[in-house]
Amino acid sequence: MNKLGIAEMIRKLAALKADKLYLNDFLLTWDKSDDEINATYLVADILRGLRVNNISSKIFESGLGISIFRDNSTRTRFSFASACNLLGLEMQDLDEGKSQIAHGETVRETANMISFMAEIIGIRDDMFIGKGHTYMLEVSEAVKQGHLAGVLEQRPTLVNLQCDIDHPTQTMADSLHLINEFGGIDKLRGKKIAMTWAYSPSYGKPLSVPQGVVGLMTRFGMDVVLAHPKGYEIMPEVEEVALKNVAHTGGSFTKTNNMAEAFKEADIVYPKSWASFAAMEKRTKLYEQNDRDGIAALEKELLQQNAEHKDWECTEQLMASTKEGKALYLHCLPADITGVSCKQGEVAASVFDRYRDPLYKEASYKPYIIAAMMFLSRIKHPADTLMELLEKRTKRVIE
Amino acid sequence: MNKLGIAEMIRKLAALKADKLYLNDFLLTWDKSDDEINATYLVADILRGLRVNNISSKIFESGLGISIFRDNSTRTRFSFASACNLLGLEMQDLDEGKSQIAHGETVRETANMISFMAEIIGIRDDMFIGKGHTYMLEVSEAVKQGHLAGVLEQRPTLVNLQCDIDHPTQTMADSLHLINEFGGIDKLRGKKIAMTWAYSPSYGKPLSVPQGVVGLMTRFGMDVVLAHPKGYEIMPEVEEVALKNVAHTGGSFTKTNNMAEAFKEADIVYPKSWASFAAMEKRTKLYEQNDRDGIAALEKELLQQNAEHKDWECTEQLMASTKEGKALYLHCLPADITGVSCKQGEVAASVFDRYRDPLYKEASYKPYIIAAMMFLSRIKHPADTLMELLEKRTKRVIE
Amino acid sequence: MNKLGIAEMIRKLAALKADKLYLNDFLLTWDKSDDEINATYLVADILRGLRVNNISSKIFESGLGISIFRDNSTRTRFSFASACNLLGLEMQDLDEGKSQIAHGETVRETANMISFMAEIIGIRDDMFIGKGHTYMLEVSEAVKQGHLAGVLEQRPTLVNLQCDIDHPTQTMADSLHLINEFGGIDKLRGKKIAMTWAYSPSYGKPLSVPQGVVGLMTRFGMDVVLAHPKGYEIMPEVEEVALKNVAHTGGSFTKTNNMAEAFKEADIVYPKSWASFAAMEKRTKLYEQNDRDGIAALEKELLQQNAEHKDWECTEQLMASTKEGKALYLHCLPADITGVSCKQGEVAASVFDRYRDPLYKEASYKPYIIAAMMFLSRIKHPADTLMELLEKRTKRVIE
C-alpha cells in the first residue's frame, strides 16, 4: 500500500459517520453502526499502511493504556501492548490475582486509582457467563463518574479484549482478514461462512468467538451457518442479533447440528471448540459457591460430553466439500491440532499446515484493530488527524 | 486552570529558593525547607495544569524510572508509573522477592547494576521499623559512589514512596488537596486537623502516614491534634519534629487519647488505623530471628489489643461534632469501611460515601506530587524549563 | 568524550565493512568478522558518548523489544531494557514459564504472534547444553518465514543474551572494558589473559562465559590461557574456534590444569566457576527424561566434585604473581566472594573489594553493547545515522 492508497482510504473514512465512537467504549460490535464498524476497518488498514511506509502514527506524547486480564494471555497482551505502543501509550498491567473477582465499591475505587493518566483500559474477562460484560460496564461507569467528579482529567475509554458475550477485537481482525482476502467488504455479500463447533480434549472454552462471529458476520450479507452438536447452543440474545442483522442486510443465518452440511460449498470455515452456554452458567454458579467437588464433577461430565463428538473435526474430506475445495480456514489460535498439540483435536494437521500463513496473517490484524478502536475513541477528527500524520511523514524508524 | 494561571505559578516558583532539591533525594519532608516544599506543590500543580491544557511535559527522550516495592502495591505502582510516563521515563520494576531483604554488598552491587540508565529510583519499604529509611540511605549512597567512580554516567535520585518513618508522596498529596480545597497554603493557618487512630480488624498497618502527617502539617500554622488509644504512640523523633515546626510557625501540636476531643470543631479529620511503634519494633526483631511462633503470638496479641478500641470509628455522630459538622475527611485509601469492606472498621459507610469524590481527588494529586519531586531533582532550572514547555506547547495528544 | 571525539569514531565506523550485521541476528561472536566486531565496539562507545553529551540516540518512534528469559535475570533484564529504551523501543517480556520448553510448532506460532511490531528479540537460554542456541535458531527461522509470508511487516532480529554456547553481550562488554582500560584494541596484542575455573559452592553454572571468552579474546593477538581442573573441559568446538583465531591473528591459546600457571605474569585474570560440559550434557538428558532422582544424584555428585577443588580461589597470593601484581581482575558478576556471599568461593574478599569499581565499570558496557547490536541490525547506514544524530543534537534530557 502506497501513500496515495492511504490518502484514498482517509477520504473514505471522512465520508463515514463515526463520531459516536469518540469518547465511547468498544464493548460489543452490535452496539456499533455499520459506518462505525467500517471506520474501524479503515483506520486499522490506514495505521498498517502508515507503518509499512515507515510513517509514525504516534498521537500520544504521554499516557497509559491499562490492561486488565482475568486470565493468562500472552497473545492478547502482546497485541494490546503493540497497539498502545504504536500510538504512543505505555501499557501498565493491573494484576488483581485470578481467583478474586472484585465487586462494587472495590471496582469503583480501583478503576479510579489506576486511571489518573489512563487513556484506554483494555479488559479481558471471558471465564464466567454473566460476569465479564457486566464487569466492563461497572469499570466504565466508575471512570465516567470519576471524570465528571473532577477526579480524572480525562475519561478513559474501554476496549473489550474478550468478554463472556463478544470478542470484538478477534472477530473484527477475522473479518478484516476476509475483507482483504476477498478484495473488499462488498465482496463478502453472498459468501457462505460456516462457524462450526469442533472437538477439543479441553474443557470450558469461551463462547465469545462463535457468538462474536455470528453477531458480526451477519452484517455483510453473508450466509452464516452456525453448526454444533445438540447441547452446545450459544446465547439466545446473540442469535437474535444475528437474525436482526440478516433481516436488515439480506444475508441469512441458519443453524444445523450437522458439520458436513455447514461445510458444504462454504467459502469460509471457522471450526472451533466451545463449551455449552448452559454448562458455563452452571460452572459460574459453582465457582460462586466455591463448590470444588461440583466443579470437578462438572468438568468430568463436560469432557465426556465433548468426547461423544470426536467426529467433529475439520478433516481434509470436509475441506474437499467446500467451495472448489478451497474454503478459507479461520481460527483464533491456538488450535488443537490432531497429532500435533493433542491426540485428537479440532483440525487435521495437514489442513492446519496448509493454512498456516493465512492464519498468522489473520492474527496480524488484531493489533491494528485494537489500535483503530483506541484511535477512534480518543481522536475527535480521525480523518483530519490521519491526513496530518500522512503529510507530516515523521519516520517511525530513522533510516 | 488556563495558561495565564500556569505562567503565574511558574513566576511564583522562580521566586523560591529550591535549588538544593536538584540532584538530591526526597526521603523525609522535614529534611526540606519551606521553599522546597512549596516548590514541590507548585510544580505538581503546574504539571497538572499543563496536562489539563494538553501541553506535553515530557522532559526525557529516554531514561528509566526504577521502582522497588518490598510489598504489593497496585496504587503506588500506578502513581509512580504515571509520574514516570508524564515526564518521559519508562518504569522498570525490580522484583527482589518479598521474603529476602538484601543487605550491604548486595544492595551496593544491585543498585549499580540496575542504574546504568536510571534517572529516578522509587522505593517503598514500610514493613519493618528501623529498616526502610536505612535501606533507602544505603541505595542512595551506593549509586552516589557508583557515579563518582565513573560507573554511572548520572547519579539517580531517590523518591521515598513510603518508608517506616515518613510517607512524603502521600502526605504531600494530602496537603496539596487541602491547599486547593481551602484556597491556598496561607488559608491553612489556624485550621484544626485531627490525625486520629481508628479501629481496623487488620494488623500491623504502617505508622508512616500518621508520622508523615504530624511531621508535615505542623509546618502550616495549623492546630494538629494527634489522637490514639494508649499504646499506639508514634516515633518520639517525629513528635520532636512536630514540636520544632510549631515553635517556628506558630500553630500547635497536641496529643490526646480521646477521639471525640480530637474531632471537636476540627476543620479536617484523618481517622486511620496503625500499629503501635513498640509492637512494630518487636515484630521486626521477630522477623529478623525468623521466629514464626513469636510472630503469630504477637499478631494475636495485637489484634486483641486493637479489638479493645472498636469504638474508635469515624461515625456520623463524631463528624457532626466537627466545625459546622462539615470537616474535610481525609484517608490515604483503601479504608476499612464498616459494613462494606469489613464488619467493623475505621469509618461509617455513610461518612465514607459522602466524601468519596473528595477522597478520590485527594488521591489524584499523588502522581503529580511524585512527578514534581522527580522534576525538581533532575532539572537544574525548573522555572525556566517549565516556561519553555508552556511556550513550546507541544501537544500531549494530537487533536 | 566530547563531540569531536564522537565524530572521529563515526568516521572510523564508516571505514569498516559491517553491512552484513544489518537485518541479521547476533548469536555467536565467531560468526562475525573482525570489522563487524569492531563496528559493534565503536557503536557502543559512540552511543555512550552521545548519552554523556546529553544527545538523544532515539531512532525508533515506536516498536517493541521482546525479551525471552528462560531463567530469572534481574541484571540482564535491566541491561536489555536500558538498551531498548535508549533507542526508543519498549521492552515486552514473554514469560513462558520456566519449566516447559516449547518445541517446534509452538515456537513457530508464538514467535510470530508476539512479533507483529517487534524490532528485536533478546533471548537468554543458557540452562541446557544443546538447547539454547538451537532454540534461538528456531525462533529466528520462524520470524524470517513469517516476514517472507507477509505476516510480519518487518523481520525482527535476535540478540543472544546468553545461550549454552556463547555469551556475546557479556564477553563483548568485558572486552570493550579491556579496550578502554588498555587504550585501544591494538594494545591488547601480546597481553596474557587467564580464563580460569574457580571454586563455587553452587552447581551447574553455565559454560557460556569461559567459552565466549576463549572464542572472542583469541581474536586480538592475546595469549589466552584456559585453566581448569580435569573434568571441567569446555566444548571442543569452541576450542577449535580459539585455535583457528590464533592461527589467524598470531596470539596463542593454551590450556592448563594449574591455576597458578595461568595467573603467572597475566595481564588480565577472569576466575569464574562453571560446570563441566559432560555433566551439563548429562543433566540435560535427565531433565528431558524428567528423572528427578537422577538430577538430585547428579547434583550431589557435582557438588562433591567441585569441593575437591576448593583451592581454586583467586587469592591475594595468586594476584601477586600476575604482571607487576596488578593484573586486571574480571568477572561477569555476581561473584561468589569468600566470607561475603559464601563461606568459600571464587575470590578473596580483599581482591574483589579492590576491583569493585572496575568490575562495575565492566558491567556498565553491557547495555551499550546490546544497544550497539540492535542499532547495527536495524539501521542500514549506521555511520550516516549516527552522524545525523550527532548533528541534530536533540537533547536526551531537557535542561
CSV table of C-alpha atoms in Angstrom, one decimal, chain A residues 123-399:
chain,number,residue,atom,x,y,z
A,123,ILE,CA,-10.1,-5.8,29.7
A,124,ARG,CA,-10.2,-9.5,29.1
A,125,ASP,CA,-12.7,-11.3,31.3
A,126,ASP,CA,-14.2,-14.2,29.5
A,127,MET,CA,-14.3,-17.0,32.0
A,128,PHE,CA,-17.7,-16.6,33.6
A,129,ILE,CA,-21.0,-16.3,31.9
A,130,GLY,CA,-22.9,-13.2,33.1
A,131,LYS,CA,-19.8,-11.6,34.6
A,132,GLY,CA,-17.3,-10.2,32.0
A,133,HIS,CA,-19.5,-7.8,30.2
A,134,THR,CA,-21.1,-6.7,33.5
A,135,TYR,CA,-17.7,-6.0,35.0
A,136,MET,CA,-16.7,-3.9,32.0
A,137,LEU,CA,-19.9,-1.8,32.4
A,138,GLU,CA,-19.0,-1.3,36.0
A,139,VAL,CA,-15.5,-0.1,35.3
A,140,SER,CA,-16.8,2.1,32.5
A,141,GLU,CA,-19.3,3.7,34.8
A,142,ALA,CA,-16.7,4.2,37.6
A,143,VAL,CA,-14.3,6.1,35.4
A,144,LYS,CA,-17.1,8.1,33.8
A,145,GLN,CA,-18.3,9.3,37.2
A,146,GLY,CA,-14.7,9.9,38.3
A,147,HIS,CA,-14.2,12.2,35.3
A,148,LEU,CA,-17.5,14.0,36.0
A,149,ALA,CA,-16.4,14.5,39.6
A,150,GLY,CA,-13.2,16.1,38.5
A,151,VAL,CA,-11.1,13.2,39.9
A,152,LEU,CA,-9.8,12.2,36.4
A,153,GLU,CA,-8.7,14.9,34.0
A,154,GLN,CA,-9.9,12.6,31.1
A,155,ARG,CA,-12.4,9.8,30.8
A,156,PRO,CA,-10.5,6.6,29.8
A,157,THR,CA,-12.4,4.5,27.3
A,158,LEU,CA,-12.7,0.8,27.3
A,159,VAL,CA,-11.8,-1.8,24.8
A,160,ASN,CA,-13.3,-5.2,25.2
A,161,LEU,CA,-10.4,-7.7,24.8
A,162,GLN,CA,-12.8,-10.6,25.2
A,163,CYS,CA,-15.8,-11.0,27.5
A,164,ASP,CA,-18.4,-13.7,28.1
A,165,ILE,CA,-20.6,-12.4,25.3
A,166,ASP,CA,-18.4,-11.0,22.5
A,167,HIS,CA,-14.8,-10.9,21.3
A,168,PRO,CA,-14.8,-7.8,19.1
A,169,THR,CA,-11.0,-7.4,18.6
A,170,GLN,CA,-10.8,-11.1,17.4
A,171,THR,CA,-13.8,-11.1,15.1
A,172,MET,CA,-13.0,-7.6,13.7
A,173,ALA,CA,-9.5,-8.9,12.9
A,174,ASP,CA,-11.0,-12.1,11.4
A,175,SER,CA,-13.3,-10.1,9.2
A,176,LEU,CA,-10.7,-7.6,8.1
A,177,HIS,CA,-8.7,-10.6,7.0
A,178,LEU,CA,-11.7,-11.7,5.0
A,179,ILE,CA,-12.2,-8.2,3.5
A,180,ASN,CA,-8.6,-8.1,2.4
A,181,GLU,CA,-8.6,-11.7,1.1
A,182,PHE,CA,-11.8,-11.3,-0.9
A,183,GLY,CA,-11.0,-7.8,-2.1
A,184,GLY,CA,-13.4,-5.6,-0.2
A,185,ILE,CA,-16.3,-5.6,2.2
A,186,ASP,CA,-18.9,-5.7,-0.6
A,187,LYS,CA,-17.2,-8.9,-1.9
A,188,LEU,CA,-18.4,-10.7,1.2
A,189,ARG,CA,-22.0,-10.5,0.1
A,190,GLY,CA,-23.4,-13.9,-0.7
A,191,LYS,CA,-20.4,-15.8,0.6
A,192,LYS,CA,-21.1,-18.8,2.9
A,193,ILE,CA,-19.3,-18.9,6.2
A,194,ALA,CA,-19.5,-22.0,8.5
A,195,MET,CA,-19.0,-21.2,12.1
A,196,THR,CA,-18.8,-24.7,13.5
A,197,TRP,CA,-18.1,-26.4,16.8
A,198,ALA,CA,-15.1,-28.8,16.7
A,199,TYR,CA,-13.9,-31.4,19.2
A,200,SER,CA,-11.3,-30.5,21.7
A,201,PRO,CA,-9.9,-32.6,24.6
A,202,SER,CA,-10.0,-29.5,26.8
A,203,TYR,CA,-13.0,-28.0,28.6
A,204,GLY,CA,-14.7,-24.8,29.1
A,205,LYS,CA,-13.5,-22.8,26.1
A,206,PRO,CA,-15.4,-19.5,26.0
A,207,LEU,CA,-18.3,-18.8,23.7
A,208,SER,CA,-17.3,-15.3,22.8
A,209,VAL,CA,-15.7,-16.3,19.4
A,210,PRO,CA,-18.8,-18.1,17.9
A,211,GLN,CA,-21.1,-15.5,19.4
A,212,GLY,CA,-18.9,-12.7,18.1
A,213,VAL,CA,-18.7,-14.2,14.6
A,214,VAL,CA,-22.4,-14.8,14.4
A,215,GLY,CA,-23.2,-11.3,15.7
A,216,LEU,CA,-20.8,-9.6,13.3
A,217,MET,CA,-20.6,-11.6,10.1
A,218,THR,CA,-24.4,-11.5,9.6
A,219,ARG,CA,-23.9,-7.7,8.8
A,220,PHE,CA,-22.2,-8.3,5.5
A,221,GLY,CA,-24.9,-10.1,3.5
A,222,MET,CA,-23.2,-13.4,4.1
A,223,ASP,CA,-24.9,-16.8,4.6
A,224,VAL,CA,-23.8,-17.5,8.1
A,225,VAL,CA,-24.3,-21.1,9.2
A,226,LEU,CA,-23.8,-22.0,12.9
A,227,ALA,CA,-23.2,-25.7,13.4
A,228,HIS,CA,-22.8,-27.6,16.7
A,229,PRO,CA,-23.9,-30.8,18.4
A,230,LYS,CA,-27.0,-30.6,20.4
A,231,GLY,CA,-26.3,-29.1,23.8
A,232,TYR,CA,-23.7,-26.6,22.5
A,233,GLU,CA,-26.1,-23.8,21.9
A,234,ILE,CA,-24.9,-20.2,22.1
A,235,MET,CA,-26.7,-17.3,23.9
A,236,PRO,CA,-30.2,-16.8,22.5
A,237,GLU,CA,-29.7,-13.0,22.7
A,238,VAL,CA,-26.8,-13.2,20.2
A,239,GLU,CA,-28.9,-15.4,17.8
A,240,GLU,CA,-31.5,-12.6,17.9
A,241,VAL,CA,-28.8,-10.1,17.0
A,242,ALA,CA,-27.9,-12.3,14.0
A,243,LEU,CA,-31.5,-12.6,12.8
A,244,LYS,CA,-32.0,-8.8,13.1
A,245,ASN,CA,-28.8,-8.3,11.1
A,246,VAL,CA,-29.8,-10.5,8.2
A,247,ALA,CA,-33.3,-9.0,8.2
A,248,HIS,CA,-31.5,-5.7,7.6
A,249,THR,CA,-28.7,-6.7,5.2
A,250,GLY,CA,-30.2,-9.6,3.2
A,251,GLY,CA,-27.9,-12.5,4.0
A,252,SER,CA,-29.0,-15.5,6.0
A,253,PHE,CA,-28.4,-17.0,9.4
A,254,THR,CA,-29.1,-20.7,9.8
A,255,LYS,CA,-28.3,-23.4,12.4
A,256,THR,CA,-27.6,-27.0,12.0
A,257,ASN,CA,-26.4,-29.9,14.1
A,258,ASN,CA,-24.5,-31.3,11.1
A,259,MET,CA,-20.9,-30.3,10.5
A,260,ALA,CA,-20.8,-31.6,6.9
A,261,GLU,CA,-23.9,-29.6,6.0
A,262,ALA,CA,-22.2,-26.5,7.3
A,263,PHE,CA,-19.0,-27.1,5.3
A,264,LYS,CA,-20.8,-27.9,2.0
A,265,GLU,CA,-19.9,-25.3,-0.6
A,266,ALA,CA,-18.7,-22.9,2.2
A,267,ASP,CA,-16.4,-20.1,1.2
A,268,ILE,CA,-15.1,-19.8,4.7
A,269,VAL,CA,-14.9,-22.2,7.6
A,270,TYR,CA,-14.3,-21.4,11.2
A,271,PRO,CA,-14.2,-24.8,13.1
A,272,LYS,CA,-13.5,-24.2,16.8
A,273,SER,CA,-14.4,-25.8,20.2
A,274,TRP,CA,-16.5,-24.1,22.8
A,275,ALA,CA,-18.4,-25.0,25.9
A,276,SER,CA,-22.2,-25.0,26.0
A,277,PHE,CA,-23.8,-21.9,27.4
A,278,ALA,CA,-25.8,-23.9,29.9
A,279,ALA,CA,-22.7,-25.6,31.2
A,280,MET,CA,-20.9,-22.3,31.5
A,281,GLU,CA,-23.8,-20.8,33.5
A,282,LYS,CA,-23.7,-23.9,35.8
A,283,ARG,CA,-19.9,-23.5,36.2
A,284,THR,CA,-20.2,-19.9,37.1
A,285,LYS,CA,-22.7,-20.7,39.9
A,286,LEU,CA,-20.4,-23.5,41.2
A,287,TYR,CA,-17.5,-21.0,41.3
A,288,GLU,CA,-19.6,-18.5,43.1
A,289,GLN,CA,-20.4,-21.2,45.7
A,290,ASN,CA,-16.8,-22.2,45.7
A,291,ASP,CA,-18.1,-25.8,45.2
A,292,ARG,CA,-14.8,-27.6,44.3
A,293,ASP,CA,-16.4,-31.0,44.1
A,294,GLY,CA,-19.2,-29.7,41.9
A,295,ILE,CA,-16.7,-28.1,39.6
A,296,ALA,CA,-14.6,-31.3,39.3
A,297,ALA,CA,-17.8,-33.3,38.6
A,298,LEU,CA,-19.0,-30.8,36.0
A,299,GLU,CA,-15.6,-30.9,34.3
A,300,LYS,CA,-15.7,-34.7,34.1
A,301,GLU,CA,-19.2,-34.6,32.7
A,302,LEU,CA,-18.3,-32.0,30.1
A,303,LEU,CA,-15.2,-33.8,28.9
A,304,GLN,CA,-17.3,-36.9,28.5
A,305,GLN,CA,-19.9,-34.9,26.6
A,306,ASN,CA,-17.2,-33.5,24.4
A,307,ALA,CA,-15.8,-36.9,23.8
A,308,GLU,CA,-19.1,-38.0,22.2
A,309,HIS,CA,-18.4,-35.7,19.3
A,310,LYS,CA,-14.8,-36.6,18.4
A,311,ASP,CA,-16.0,-36.8,14.8
A,312,TRP,CA,-16.5,-33.0,14.7
A,313,GLU,CA,-13.0,-32.4,13.2
A,314,CYS,CA,-12.0,-30.3,10.3
A,315,THR,CA,-10.6,-33.0,8.1
A,316,GLU,CA,-9.3,-33.0,4.5
A,317,GLN,CA,-12.5,-34.7,3.5
A,318,LEU,CA,-14.7,-32.0,4.9
A,319,MET,CA,-12.4,-29.3,3.4
A,320,ALA,CA,-12.8,-31.0,0.0
A,321,SER,CA,-16.6,-30.5,0.2
A,322,THR,CA,-16.2,-26.7,0.5
A,323,LYS,CA,-16.4,-24.3,-2.5
A,324,GLU,CA,-13.9,-25.7,-5.1
A,325,GLY,CA,-12.3,-27.4,-2.1
A,326,LYS,CA,-10.6,-24.2,-1.3
A,327,ALA,CA,-12.6,-22.5,1.5
A,328,LEU,CA,-10.6,-20.1,3.6
A,329,TYR,CA,-9.9,-21.7,7.0
A,330,LEU,CA,-10.1,-19.4,10.0
A,331,HIS,CA,-9.1,-19.9,13.6
A,332,CYS,CA,-8.5,-17.5,16.5
A,333,LEU,CA,-5.4,-19.6,17.6
A,334,PRO,CA,-4.0,-21.6,19.3
A,335,ALA,CA,-5.8,-24.5,17.6
A,336,ASP,CA,-6.0,-28.1,18.9
A,337,ILE,CA,-4.3,-29.9,16.0
A,338,THR,CA,-4.8,-33.6,15.7
A,339,GLY,CA,-1.5,-35.4,16.3
A,340,VAL,CA,0.4,-32.2,17.0
A,341,SER,CA,-0.9,-30.4,20.0
A,342,CYS,CA,-3.2,-33.2,21.1
A,343,LYS,CA,-4.1,-36.8,20.1
A,344,GLN,CA,-7.3,-35.7,18.5
A,345,GLY,CA,-8.5,-32.2,18.1
A,346,GLU,CA,-10.3,-29.5,16.1
A,347,VAL,CA,-8.4,-29.8,12.9
A,348,ALA,CA,-6.3,-32.3,10.9
A,349,ALA,CA,-2.6,-31.4,10.8
A,350,SER,CA,-2.4,-31.3,7.0
A,351,VAL,CA,-5.3,-28.8,6.9
A,352,PHE,CA,-3.8,-26.6,9.5
A,353,ASP,CA,-0.4,-26.7,8.0
A,354,ARG,CA,-1.7,-25.6,4.6
A,355,TYR,CA,-3.4,-22.6,6.1
A,356,ARG,CA,-0.6,-21.6,8.4
A,357,ASP,CA,0.4,-18.4,6.6
A,358,PRO,CA,-3.2,-17.1,6.2
A,359,LEU,CA,-3.9,-17.9,9.8
A,360,TYR,CA,-0.9,-16.0,11.0
A,361,LYS,CA,-1.9,-13.1,8.7
A,362,GLU,CA,-5.4,-13.2,10.2
A,363,ALA,CA,-3.9,-12.8,13.6
A,364,SER,CA,-1.7,-10.0,12.4
A,365,TYR,CA,-4.7,-7.7,12.0
A,366,LYS,CA,-5.5,-7.8,15.7
A,367,PRO,CA,-3.0,-5.2,17.0
A,368,TYR,CA,-4.1,-2.8,14.2
A,369,ILE,CA,-7.8,-3.4,15.0
A,370,ILE,CA,-7.2,-2.6,18.7
A,371,ALA,CA,-5.2,0.5,17.7
A,372,ALA,CA,-8.0,1.6,15.5
A,373,MET,CA,-10.5,1.2,18.3
A,374,MET,CA,-8.3,3.3,20.5
A,375,PHE,CA,-7.7,5.9,17.9
A,376,LEU,CA,-11.3,6.4,17.1
A,377,SER,CA,-12.3,6.6,20.8
A,378,ARG,CA,-9.6,9.2,21.6
A,379,ILE,CA,-9.3,11.4,18.4
A,380,LYS,CA,-12.2,13.7,17.6
A,381,HIS,CA,-11.5,14.3,13.9
A,382,PRO,CA,-9.8,11.0,12.9
A,383,ALA,CA,-9.6,11.7,9.2
A,384,ASP,CA,-8.0,15.1,9.7
A,385,THR,CA,-5.5,13.7,12.2
A,386,LEU,CA,-4.6,10.8,10.0
A,387,MET,CA,-4.1,13.1,7.0
A,388,GLU,CA,-1.9,15.2,9.2
A,389,LEU,CA,0.2,12.2,10.1
A,390,LEU,CA,0.5,11.2,6.5
A,391,GLU,CA,1.6,14.6,5.4
A,392,LYS,CA,3.9,15.2,8.3
A,393,ARG,CA,5.7,11.9,7.5
A,394,THR,CA,7.6,11.6,10.7
A,395,LYS,CA,9.7,8.5,10.3
A,396,ARG,CA,8.8,5.6,12.6
A,397,VAL,CA,12.4,4.4,12.3
A,398,ILE,CA,15.2,6.8,11.4
A,399,GLU,CA,16.9,5.4,8.3
